[in-house]
Structures are given as structure tokens and as C-alpha cells.
Amino acid sequence: MEIKVLRNILDANDALAAENRRLFDQHHVTVLNLMSSPGAGKTALLECTLDALKGTLAMGVIEGDVATRYDADRIGRHDVPVLQINTGGDCHLDANMVHHALEQFPLQGLDLVFIENVGNLVCPAGFALGEDAKVTVLSVAEGDDKPEKYPAMFQESAAVVINKTDLLPYTDFDLTAAVRRAHEINPRLVTFPLSCKTKEGLEPWLKWVRSMVARHQP
Amino acid sequence: MEIKVLRNILDANDALAAENRRLFDQHHVTVLNLMSSPGAGKTALLECTLDALKGTLAMGVIEGDVATRYDADRIGRHDVPVLQINTGGDCHLDANMVHHALEQFPLQGLDLVFIENVGNLVCPAGFALGEDAKVTVLSVAEGDDKPEKYPAMFQESAAVVINKTDLLPYTDFDLTAAVRRAHEINPRLVTFPLSCKTKEGLEPWLKWVRSMVARHQP
């Protein structure tokens, strides 16, 4: 029975994700679903991405958290519409939560919406939200063995941001090995080593984000 | 129906956790359940704890991972019995997985068993395994806002290890704020800032582990 219920939940999620997708398409909005462990730097990546792209793209952010609205408050300082979803203990966003959020989040005029998922390197991978692409953020402080230890996340993603490269001198993280291991799990992954603190490596990531938006413009 | 199934699952888990507990008590074994985000350093903490306590305590380790047996291989080099559980995609260990593991993991003669949970700061908090205490490991690279953002983990734990303090000079982690925030979530928490790399701060943690074992000795 457990398996049947899980299947029902995932089917219902997929149906709602398709509805979200129709809504995004109707407004020509590109949507990126950011996923990572807690503290890998999703919010910091959003902050520097919003700052770098403002004036050229109209952006919005939907924040997912188990509790608090700390991340929404950080994003709100960057002059973009932001909406906080609190999952009330749930370990991931699902399409239904995003669907309800969209009732209060006008898509008109936006080019790009980031959805910041709950910090969790396992569960969010299983739940489509209607996004154009999933992006995994991996901090160098977490270790280069993570792609193989948490494969679903890397299999489902189109891109991996390897964040906090400013910490490389102080960790035993092997950047070449991390990229190779990610490609062993998913050969189509594009990888962006960068530091939100020093801004080193940010430009290739921004270029990829712009290219994702360009595919969607009418 | 979903809620009822979840309730049934948690009730069944509690019943099996109680069975595990009886088995641990029968052998006077203390069990610590280590939980954290991916890459916070649970395995490194185990490695330096095993090295520091060997000769004085008989220890064993049960490793939980979504995939791979990397962690069991690391632990195996420290001359202790180790058993790897692969959850096959599941985001946490449950009492049933540990129950089956115990069929192949002799407890005779052991004083202390560490269970290293799946790297996940949300889901493992909800599943009792029969342990004496849950311990949360938080890396300073993750940020000092984590207790409030992931409260269940900190509410369920008896102790928090704040790991990788060697990275403090290179991050904006506020150690005093992190401890305060953890205590706001759970005033009973004991906190151990330490570095597995430099071994600074290790002794108070080891003393606490020894005191947990002493409570159990006949």
C-alpha cells in the first residue's frame, strides 16, 4: 500500500507540475529550480546572480524553506518580487506548493523565476515543479564524493554550480575529481565552479542562465 | 489517506526502534545516531573519535548511505567492525533497516555503536532507531542560521557538534550566534565546537561520549 500511495503522490505531482509549466509558458517565463544541501550557498548564488543580471532581465524568486523567512528577507533586499513558501516540516517543495504560491505571485512581465528548494540533497530531486531545468549547488566544503553518494540529484539536474571555490585552499576538495564524478553520474551536466564571495567564475554561469532565458523568449 | 499511512509507518518504526533498544540494552551497548547535512563531516568525526577512544572502548559503526560504500571503507581502516546500509534512494535510516543490519552485526563485547545516518538535515530527525541519543553535526561552512531553518533536527538531538572550526577565519559563521540559536530551539543541547582536522576542541566531545557510555555500563 505504501508504494501505491507514493505512486499516487508522484502522479498527482506530475499533473500539477504540468499545470505550472503551462502557466510559465503562457507568460514566456524561464524557471530554474535550485537544489542543494543546507548551507551550500543557494541564496548567496541567487543574490549575486540577481545583482549581475538586473537591468537586463526581469526576475523573481520563490523561496522554499522548512521554517523561517530568512532567505526571502535576504532576497527582498535585491529589489525583486519574492515569495516565501514554508513547507511546515516537509523536506522538499512539491508542484502543489508552487501552484498555490503562483496564485499570489504575478508572472506578468517576468523573464526568469528562480525557485530555491529546501536544503536537502536527496528528496527534492524526485519532485518536478514545472521548471525548465534543475540546478544542483555543491559547496567545496562538502567534499568531492557527493555526486556518487547522492546520485539522483545529479542525474536530474542540467547544471551543477560548484560553489565556495574561495575555500579550495583550506579543504581537500579535488575540483577535477568532482567534475569527473559528476559526469560519471550524468554526462550531460554542465558544471560551473565559482565563488559568490570573490565573484570568480561567475560569468560562465550568468551566460548559461541568459542562454536558458533566450530559448524561451517569443 | 496519506496522513494515515504516514502515521502507520511512524508507529511501525517506533515499535521496531523499541526492539532494537531491547537488543542494545541486553548487550549494555550505548548507541549514538549521527545526523547532518551531506559533507558536514560525520565520517571524519567518527574517524578521529575512533582513533582517540580505541583501547579504552570497544566500538562498532553502522553506516547509512543512499548509495556507495565509501564511508564504510573509510571507517574499516580504523580496525572496528563496520556494516554499510544502502537505503536504495531513501533519504534516512529507519528502525527496520537497522534491525536487519543487527542480524549481521554482533553486539557481543561492544561498548559503543555509532550509527551514521544519511546526510540530510530534515528527514532523519523523524525516525527513531533505538539509539541512546541523536547527535547533529553542523559544519561552519553551512552558516549559523541552520538551527532555526532546520529546527526538528536540533529539537531531537542531545548534542550538536559544530565541526570544521578550522574554517572559521574564512567564513562569516558566528560561533556565539550559532550556539545561541541552537539553544533557542532546544535549551538542553550540549554543543561541541571542534575541528577534526586540527583536533582542537575534540576533548570535551570525547568526554561527553565517554559519559554516555558510562551511564550504560552494568
Coordinates of N, CA, C and O in Angstrom, one line a residue, chain A residues 30-183:
Chain A
T30 N 11.1 31.7 -18.0 CA 12.0 30.6 -17.7 C 12.1 30.4 -16.2 O 12.2 31.3 -15.4
V31 N 12.1 29.1 -15.8 CA 12.1 28.8 -14.4 C 13.3 27.8 -14.1 O 13.4 26.7 -14.7
L32 N 14.1 28.2 -13.1 CA 15.2 27.3 -12.7 C 15.0 26.9 -11.2 O 14.7 27.8 -10.4
N33 N 15.1 25.6 -11.0 CA 14.8 25.0 -9.6 C 16.2 24.7 -9.0 O 16.9 23.8 -9.4
L34 N 16.6 25.5 -8.0 CA 17.9 25.4 -7.3 C 17.8 24.4 -6.2 O 17.0 24.7 -5.2
M35 N 18.7 23.4 -6.2 CA 18.6 22.4 -5.1 C 20.1 22.3 -4.6 O 21.0 22.4 -5.3
S36 N 20.2 21.9 -3.3 CA 21.5 21.6 -2.7 C 21.3 21.2 -1.3 O 20.2 21.2 -0.7
S37 N 22.4 20.8 -0.6 CA 22.5 20.6 0.8 C 22.2 21.9 1.5 O 22.4 22.9 0.9
P38 N 21.8 21.8 2.8 CA 21.7 23.1 3.6 C 23.1 23.8 3.6 O 24.1 23.1 3.8
G39 N 23.1 25.1 3.4 CA 24.3 25.8 3.5 C 25.3 25.7 2.4 O 26.4 26.1 2.5
A40 N 24.9 25.2 1.2 CA 25.8 25.1 0.1 C 25.9 26.5 -0.6 O 26.8 26.7 -1.4
G41 N 24.9 27.4 -0.3 CA 25.0 28.7 -0.9 C 24.1 29.1 -2.0 O 24.3 29.9 -2.8
K42 N 22.9 28.4 -1.9 CA 21.9 28.8 -3.0 C 21.4 30.2 -2.9 O 21.3 30.9 -3.9
T43 N 21.2 30.7 -1.7 CA 20.7 32.1 -1.5 C 21.8 33.1 -1.9 O 21.5 34.1 -2.6
A44 N 23.0 32.8 -1.5 CA 24.2 33.7 -1.9 C 24.3 33.7 -3.4 O 24.6 34.7 -4.0
L45 N 24.2 32.5 -4.1 CA 24.3 32.4 -5.5 C 23.1 33.3 -6.2 O 23.4 34.0 -7.1
L46 N 21.9 33.2 -5.6 CA 20.8 34.0 -6.1 C 21.1 35.5 -6.0 O 20.9 36.3 -6.9
E47 N 21.7 35.9 -4.8 CA 21.9 37.3 -4.6 C 22.9 37.8 -5.6 O 22.7 38.9 -6.2
C48 N 24.0 37.1 -5.8 CA 25.0 37.7 -6.8 C 24.5 37.6 -8.2 O 24.8 38.4 -9.1
T49 N 23.6 36.6 -8.5 CA 23.1 36.4 -9.9 C 22.1 37.5 -10.1 O 22.1 38.2 -11.2
L50 N 21.2 37.8 -9.1 CA 20.2 38.9 -9.3 C 20.9 40.3 -9.5 O 20.6 41.0 -10.4
D51 N 22.0 40.5 -8.7 CA 22.7 41.8 -8.9 C 23.4 41.9 -10.2 O 23.4 43.0 -10.8
A52 N 23.9 40.8 -10.7 CA 24.6 40.8 -12.0 C 23.7 41.0 -13.2 O 24.0 41.6 -14.2
L53 N 22.5 40.4 -13.1 CA 21.6 40.4 -14.3 C 20.5 41.5 -14.2 O 19.7 41.6 -15.1
K54 N 20.5 42.2 -13.1 CA 19.4 43.2 -13.0 C 19.6 44.3 -14.0 O 20.7 44.7 -14.4
G55 N 18.5 44.8 -14.6 CA 18.5 45.8 -15.6 C 18.5 45.1 -17.0 O 18.0 45.7 -18.0
T56 N 18.9 43.8 -17.1 CA 18.8 43.1 -18.4 C 17.7 42.1 -18.4 O 17.2 41.8 -19.5
L57 N 17.3 41.6 -17.2 CA 16.3 40.6 -17.2 C 15.3 41.0 -16.0 O 15.8 41.4 -15.0
A58 N 14.0 40.7 -16.2 CA 13.1 40.9 -15.1 C 12.9 39.6 -14.4 O 12.5 38.6 -14.9
M59 N 13.3 39.6 -13.1 CA 13.4 38.3 -12.3 C 12.6 38.3 -11.1 O 12.2 39.3 -10.6
G60 N 12.2 37.1 -10.7 CA 11.5 36.9 -9.4 C 12.0 35.6 -8.7 O 12.7 34.8 -9.4
V61 N 11.7 35.5 -7.4 CA 12.2 34.4 -6.7 C 11.1 33.8 -5.8 O 10.4 34.5 -5.1
I62 N 11.0 32.5 -5.8 CA 10.1 31.7 -4.9 C 11.1 30.9 -4.0 O 11.9 30.2 -4.4
E63 N 10.9 31.2 -2.7 CA 11.8 30.6 -1.7 C 11.1 29.5 -1.0 O 10.0 29.7 -0.4
G64 N 11.8 28.3 -0.9 CA 11.2 27.2 -0.2 C 12.1 26.9 1.1 O 13.3 26.8 1.0
D65 N 11.4 26.8 2.2 CA 12.1 26.5 3.5 C 11.2 25.7 4.4 O 10.0 25.9 4.4
V66 N 11.8 24.9 5.2 CA 11.1 24.1 6.2 C 10.5 25.1 7.2 O 9.3 25.0 7.6
A67 N 11.3 26.2 7.6 CA 10.8 27.2 8.5 C 11.6 28.5 8.3 O 12.6 28.5 7.7
T68 N 11.1 29.5 8.9 CA 11.7 30.9 8.8 C 11.4 31.6 7.4 O 11.2 30.9 6.5
R69 N 11.6 32.9 7.4 CA 11.6 33.6 6.1 C 12.9 34.4 5.9 O 13.0 35.4 5.3
Y70 N 14.0 33.8 6.5 CA 15.3 34.5 6.4 C 15.7 34.7 5.0 O 16.2 35.7 4.6
D71 N 15.5 33.6 4.1 CA 16.0 33.7 2.8 C 15.2 34.7 2.0 O 15.8 35.5 1.2
A72 N 13.9 34.7 2.2 CA 13.1 35.7 1.5 C 13.5 37.1 1.8 O 13.5 38.0 1.0
D73 N 13.8 37.3 3.1 CA 14.3 38.6 3.6 C 15.6 39.0 2.9 O 15.7 40.2 2.5
R74 N 16.5 38.1 2.8 CA 17.8 38.4 2.1 C 17.5 38.7 0.6 O 18.1 39.7 0.1
I75 N 16.7 38.0 -0.1 CA 16.4 38.2 -1.5 C 15.6 39.5 -1.7 O 15.9 40.2 -2.6
G76 N 14.7 39.8 -0.7 CA 13.9 41.0 -0.8 C 14.7 42.3 -0.9 O 14.3 43.3 -1.5
R77 N 15.9 42.3 -0.4 CA 16.8 43.4 -0.4 C 17.3 43.7 -1.8 O 18.0 44.8 -2.0
H78 N 17.1 42.8 -2.7 CA 17.7 43.0 -4.1 C 16.6 43.4 -5.1 O 16.8 43.3 -6.3
D79 N 15.5 44.0 -4.6 CA 14.5 44.7 -5.4 C 13.9 43.8 -6.5 O 13.8 44.2 -7.6
V80 N 13.6 42.6 -6.1 CA 12.8 41.7 -7.0 C 11.6 41.1 -6.2 O 11.7 41.0 -5.0
P81 N 10.6 40.8 -6.9 CA 9.4 40.1 -6.2 C 9.9 38.8 -5.6 O 10.6 38.0 -6.3
V82 N 9.5 38.5 -4.4 CA 9.9 37.3 -3.7 C 8.7 36.8 -2.9 O 8.0 37.5 -2.4
L83 N 8.6 35.5 -2.9 CA 7.5 34.8 -2.2 C 8.1 33.7 -1.4 O 8.8 32.9 -1.9
Q84 N 7.8 33.6 -0.1 CA 8.3 32.5 0.8 C 7.3 31.4 0.9 O 6.2 31.7 1.3
I85 N 7.7 30.2 0.6 CA 6.9 29.0 0.9 C 7.5 28.4 2.2 O 8.7 28.1 2.1
N86 N 6.7 28.2 3.2 CA 7.2 27.4 4.3 C 6.5 26.0 4.2 O 5.3 25.9 4.1
T87 N 7.3 25.0 4.2 CA 6.7 23.6 3.9 C 6.1 23.0 5.2 O 5.5 22.0 5.1
G88 N 6.3 23.7 6.3 CA 5.8 23.1 7.6 C 6.4 21.8 8.0 O 5.7 20.9 8.4
G89 N 7.7 21.6 7.7 CA 8.4 20.4 8.1 C 8.7 19.5 6.9 O 9.6 18.7 7.0
D90 N 8.0 19.7 5.8 CA 8.3 18.8 4.6 C 9.7 19.1 4.1 O 10.1 20.2 4.1
C91 N 10.3 18.1 3.6 CA 11.7 18.1 3.2 C 12.0 18.5 1.8 O 13.1 18.5 1.3
H92 N 11.0 19.0 1.1 CA 11.1 19.4 -0.3 C 9.9 20.2 -0.7 O 8.9 20.1 -0.1
L93 N 10.1 21.0 -1.8 CA 8.9 21.6 -2.4 C 8.2 20.6 -3.3 O 8.9 19.7 -3.9
D94 N 6.9 20.7 -3.5 CA 6.2 19.9 -4.5 C 5.5 20.9 -5.4 O 5.3 22.1 -5.1
A95 N 4.9 20.3 -6.5 CA 4.3 21.1 -7.5 C 3.0 21.8 -6.9 O 2.7 23.0 -7.4
N96 N 2.4 21.2 -6.0 CA 1.2 21.8 -5.4 C 1.5 23.1 -4.6 O 0.8 24.1 -4.7
M97 N 2.6 23.0 -3.8 CA 3.0 24.2 -3.1 C 3.3 25.4 -4.0 O 2.9 26.5 -3.8
V98 N 4.0 25.0 -5.1 CA 4.4 26.1 -6.1 C 3.1 26.6 -6.8 O 2.9 27.8 -7.0
H99 N 2.2 25.7 -7.1 CA 0.9 26.0 -7.7 C 0.2 27.1 -6.9 O -0.3 28.1 -7.4
H100 N 0.1 26.8 -5.6 CA -0.6 27.8 -4.7 C 0.2 29.1 -4.6 O -0.4 30.1 -4.6
A101 N 1.5 29.0 -4.6 CA 2.3 30.2 -4.5 C 2.0 31.1 -5.7 O 2.0 32.3 -5.6
L102 N 1.8 30.5 -6.9 CA 1.7 31.2 -8.1 C 0.4 32.1 -8.1 O 0.3 33.1 -8.8
E103 N -0.6 31.7 -7.3 CA -1.8 32.5 -7.1 C -1.5 33.9 -6.6 O -2.2 34.8 -6.8
Q104 N -0.4 34.0 -5.8 CA 0.0 35.2 -5.2 C 1.2 35.8 -5.8 O 1.8 36.8 -5.2
F105 N 1.7 35.3 -6.9 CA 3.0 35.7 -7.4 C 2.8 36.0 -8.9 O 2.8 35.1 -9.8
P106 N 2.5 37.3 -9.3 CA 2.2 37.6 -10.7 C 3.4 37.3 -11.6 O 4.5 37.8 -11.3
L107 N 3.2 36.5 -12.7 CA 4.3 36.2 -13.6 C 4.4 37.2 -14.7 O 5.4 37.3 -15.4
Q108 N 3.3 38.1 -14.9 CA 3.3 39.1 -16.0 C 4.6 39.9 -16.0 O 5.0 40.5 -14.9
G109 N 5.3 40.0 -17.1 CA 6.4 40.9 -17.2 C 7.7 40.2 -16.8 O 8.8 40.8 -17.0
L110 N 7.7 39.0 -16.2 CA 8.9 38.4 -15.7 C 9.6 37.6 -16.8 O 8.9 37.0 -17.6
D111 N 10.9 37.6 -16.9 CA 11.6 36.7 -17.8 C 12.1 35.4 -17.2 O 12.2 34.4 -17.8
L112 N 12.4 35.5 -15.9 CA 13.1 34.5 -15.2 C 12.6 34.4 -13.7 O 12.6 35.4 -13.0
V113 N 12.3 33.2 -13.3 CA 11.9 32.9 -11.9 C 12.9 31.8 -11.4 O 13.0 30.8 -12.0
F114 N 13.5 32.1 -10.3 CA 14.3 31.1 -9.6 C 13.4 30.5 -8.5 O 12.8 31.3 -7.7
I115 N 13.4 29.2 -8.4 CA 12.8 28.6 -7.2 C 13.9 28.0 -6.4 O 14.6 27.1 -6.8
E116 N 14.0 28.5 -5.1 CA 15.1 27.9 -4.3 C 14.4 26.8 -3.4 O 13.5 27.1 -2.6
N117 N 14.8 25.6 -3.6 CA 14.2 24.5 -2.9 C 14.7 24.4 -1.5 O 15.6 25.1 -1.1
V118 N 14.1 23.5 -0.7 CA 14.5 23.2 0.6 C 16.0 22.6 0.6 O 16.3 21.9 -0.3
G119 N 16.8 23.0 1.5 CA 18.2 22.5 1.5 C 18.1 21.0 1.9 O 17.9 20.6 3.0
N120 N 18.4 20.2 0.8 CA 18.3 18.7 1.0 C 18.8 18.1 -0.3 O 18.3 18.4 -1.4
L121 N 19.8 17.2 -0.2 CA 20.4 16.7 -1.4 C 19.8 15.4 -1.8 O 20.3 14.7 -2.7
V122 N 18.7 15.0 -1.2 CA 18.0 13.8 -1.6 C 16.6 14.0 -2.2 O 16.4 13.8 -3.3
C123 N 15.7 14.4 -1.3 CA 14.3 14.4 -1.6 C 13.8 15.3 -2.8 O 13.0 14.9 -3.6
P124 N 14.3 16.6 -2.9 CA 13.8 17.5 -3.9 C 13.9 16.9 -5.3 O 13.2 17.3 -6.2
A125 N 14.9 16.0 -5.5 CA 15.2 15.5 -6.9 C 14.0 14.8 -7.5 O 13.8 14.7 -8.7
G126 N 13.1 14.2 -6.6 CA 12.0 13.4 -7.1 C 10.8 14.2 -7.4 O 9.8 13.6 -7.9
F127 N 10.8 15.5 -7.2 CA 9.5 16.2 -7.4 C 9.7 17.3 -8.4 O 10.3 18.4 -8.2
A128 N 9.1 17.1 -9.6 CA 9.1 18.1 -10.6 C 8.2 19.3 -10.2 O 7.1 19.1 -9.5
L129 N 8.6 20.5 -10.5 CA 7.8 21.7 -10.1 C 7.2 22.4 -11.3 O 6.5 23.4 -11.2
G130 N 7.6 21.9 -12.5 CA 7.2 22.6 -13.8 C 8.4 23.5 -14.3 O 8.2 24.3 -15.2
E131 N 9.6 23.3 -13.7 CA 10.7 24.1 -14.1 C 11.3 23.8 -15.5 O 11.1 22.7 -16.0
D132 N 12.1 24.7 -16.0 CA 12.8 24.4 -17.3 C 14.0 23.5 -17.0 O 14.4 22.6 -17.8
A133 N 14.7 23.7 -15.9 CA 15.8 22.9 -15.5 C 16.1 23.0 -14.0 O 15.7 23.9 -13.3
K134 N 16.6 21.9 -13.5 CA 17.1 21.8 -12.1 C 18.6 22.1 -12.1 O 19.3 21.7 -13.0
V135 N 19.0 22.8 -11.1 CA 20.4 23.1 -10.9 C 20.8 22.7 -9.5 O 20.2 23.0 -8.5
T136 N 21.9 21.9 -9.4 CA 22.4 21.5 -8.1 C 23.5 22.4 -7.8 O 24.4 22.7 -8.6
V137 N 23.5 22.9 -6.5 CA 24.7 23.7 -6.0 C 25.4 22.8 -5.0 O 24.8 22.2 -4.1
L138 N 26.7 22.6 -5.2 CA 27.5 21.8 -4.3 C 28.7 22.7 -3.8 O 29.4 23.4 -4.6
S139 N 28.8 22.8 -2.5 CA 29.9 23.6 -1.9 C 31.1 22.7 -1.8 O 31.1 21.6 -1.4
V140 N 32.3 23.4 -2.0 CA 33.6 22.6 -1.9 C 33.8 22.1 -0.5 O 34.5 21.2 -0.3
A141 N 33.2 22.7 0.5 CA 33.3 22.3 1.9 C 32.7 20.9 2.1 O 32.9 20.3 3.1
E142 N 31.8 20.5 1.2 CA 31.1 19.2 1.3 C 31.8 18.0 0.9 O 31.4 16.9 1.2
G143 N 32.9 18.2 0.1 CA 33.6 17.0 -0.4 C 33.3 16.6 -1.8 O 32.2 16.8 -2.2
D144 N 34.3 16.1 -2.5 CA 34.1 15.8 -3.9 C 33.5 14.4 -4.2 O 33.3 14.1 -5.4
D145 N 33.1 13.7 -3.1 CA 32.5 12.4 -3.4 C 30.9 12.5 -3.4 O 30.3 11.4 -3.6
K146 N 30.4 13.7 -3.4 CA 28.9 13.8 -3.3 C 28.1 13.3 -4.5 O 27.0 12.8 -4.3
P147 N 28.6 13.6 -5.7 CA 27.8 13.1 -6.9 C 27.5 11.6 -6.8 O 26.3 11.2 -7.0
E148 N 28.4 10.8 -6.4 CA 28.2 9.3 -6.3 C 27.3 9.0 -5.1 O 26.6 8.0 -5.1
K149 N 27.5 9.7 -4.0 CA 26.8 9.4 -2.8 C 25.3 9.9 -2.8 O 24.5 9.3 -2.1
Y150 N 25.0 10.9 -3.7 CA 23.7 11.4 -3.8 C 23.3 11.5 -5.3 O 23.1 12.6 -5.8
P151 N 23.3 10.4 -6.0 CA 23.2 10.4 -7.4 C 22.0 11.0 -8.0 O 22.0 11.7 -9.1
A152 N 20.8 10.8 -7.4 CA 19.6 11.3 -8.0 C 19.6 12.8 -8.3 O 19.2 13.2 -9.4
M153 N 20.1 13.5 -7.4 CA 20.2 15.0 -7.6 C 21.0 15.4 -8.8 O 20.6 16.3 -9.6
F154 N 22.1 14.7 -9.1 CA 22.9 15.0 -10.2 C 22.4 14.4 -11.5 O 22.6 15.0 -12.6
Q155 N 21.7 13.3 -11.4 CA 21.0 12.7 -12.6 C 19.9 13.6 -13.1 O 19.7 13.7 -14.3
E156 N 19.2 14.3 -12.2 CA 18.0 15.1 -12.6 C 18.4 16.5 -13.0 O 17.6 17.2 -13.6
S157 N 19.6 16.9 -12.7 CA 20.0 18.3 -13.0 C 20.6 18.5 -14.4 O 21.1 17.6 -15.0
A158 N 20.4 19.7 -14.9 CA 21.0 20.1 -16.2 C 22.4 20.8 -15.9 O 23.3 20.7 -16.7
A159 N 22.6 21.4 -14.7 CA 23.8 22.1 -14.4 C 24.2 21.9 -12.9 O 23.3 21.7 -12.1
V160 N 25.4 22.0 -12.6 CA 25.9 21.9 -11.3 C 26.8 23.1 -11.0 O 27.8 23.4 -11.8
V161 N 26.5 23.9 -10.0 CA 27.3 25.0 -9.6 C 28.2 24.5 -8.4 O 27.7 24.0 -7.5
I162 N 29.5 24.5 -8.6 CA 30.4 24.1 -7.5 C 30.9 25.4 -6.8 O 31.7 26.1 -7.3
N163 N 30.2 25.6 -5.7 CA 30.3 26.9 -5.0 C 31.4 27.0 -4.0 O 31.9 26.0 -3.5
K164 N 31.7 28.2 -3.5 CA 32.7 28.5 -2.5 C 34.1 28.0 -2.9 O 34.8 27.5 -2.0
T165 N 34.5 28.2 -4.1 CA 35.8 27.9 -4.6 C 36.9 28.7 -3.8 O 38.0 28.3 -3.8
D166 N 36.5 29.8 -3.2 CA 37.4 30.5 -2.4 C 37.9 29.7 -1.2 O 39.0 30.0 -0.6
L167 N 37.2 28.7 -0.8 CA 37.6 27.8 0.3 C 38.5 26.6 -0.2 O 39.0 25.9 0.6
L168 N 38.8 26.5 -1.5 CA 39.6 25.4 -2.0 C 40.9 25.3 -1.3 O 41.3 24.1 -1.0
P169 N 41.7 26.4 -1.1 CA 43.0 26.2 -0.4 C 42.9 25.6 1.0 O 43.9 25.1 1.5
Y170 N 41.7 25.7 1.6 CA 41.6 25.2 3.0 C 40.9 23.9 3.2 O 40.5 23.5 4.3
T171 N 40.6 23.2 2.0 CA 39.9 22.0 2.1 C 40.7 21.0 1.2 O 41.6 21.3 0.5
D172 N 40.3 19.7 1.3 CA 40.9 18.7 0.4 C 40.0 18.3 -0.8 O 40.1 17.3 -1.3
F173 N 39.2 19.3 -1.1 CA 38.2 19.1 -2.3 C 39.1 19.1 -3.6 O 39.8 20.0 -3.8
D174 N 38.9 18.0 -4.4 CA 39.6 17.9 -5.7 C 38.6 18.3 -6.8 O 37.7 17.6 -7.1
L175 N 38.8 19.5 -7.3 CA 37.8 20.1 -8.3 C 37.7 19.2 -9.5 O 36.6 18.9 -10.0
T176 N 38.9 18.8 -10.1 CA 38.9 17.9 -11.3 C 38.1 16.6 -11.0 O 37.3 16.2 -11.8
A177 N 38.4 16.0 -9.8 CA 37.7 14.8 -9.5 C 36.2 15.0 -9.3 O 35.4 14.2 -9.8
A178 N 35.8 16.1 -8.7 CA 34.4 16.4 -8.5 C 33.7 16.5 -9.9 O 32.6 15.9 -10.1
V179 N 34.3 17.2 -10.8 CA 33.7 17.3 -12.2 C 33.6 16.0 -12.9 O 32.5 15.6 -13.4
R180 N 34.7 15.2 -12.8 CA 34.7 13.9 -13.4 C 33.6 13.0 -12.8 O 32.8 12.3 -13.5
R181 N 33.5 13.0 -11.4 CA 32.5 12.2 -10.8 C 31.0 12.6 -11.1 O 30.2 11.8 -11.3
A182 N 30.8 13.9 -11.2 CA 29.5 14.4 -11.6 C 29.2 13.9 -13.1 O 28.1 13.5 -13.3
H183 N 30.2 13.9 -14.0 CA 29.9 13.5 -15.3 C 29.7 12.0 -15.4 O 29.1 11.5 -16.3

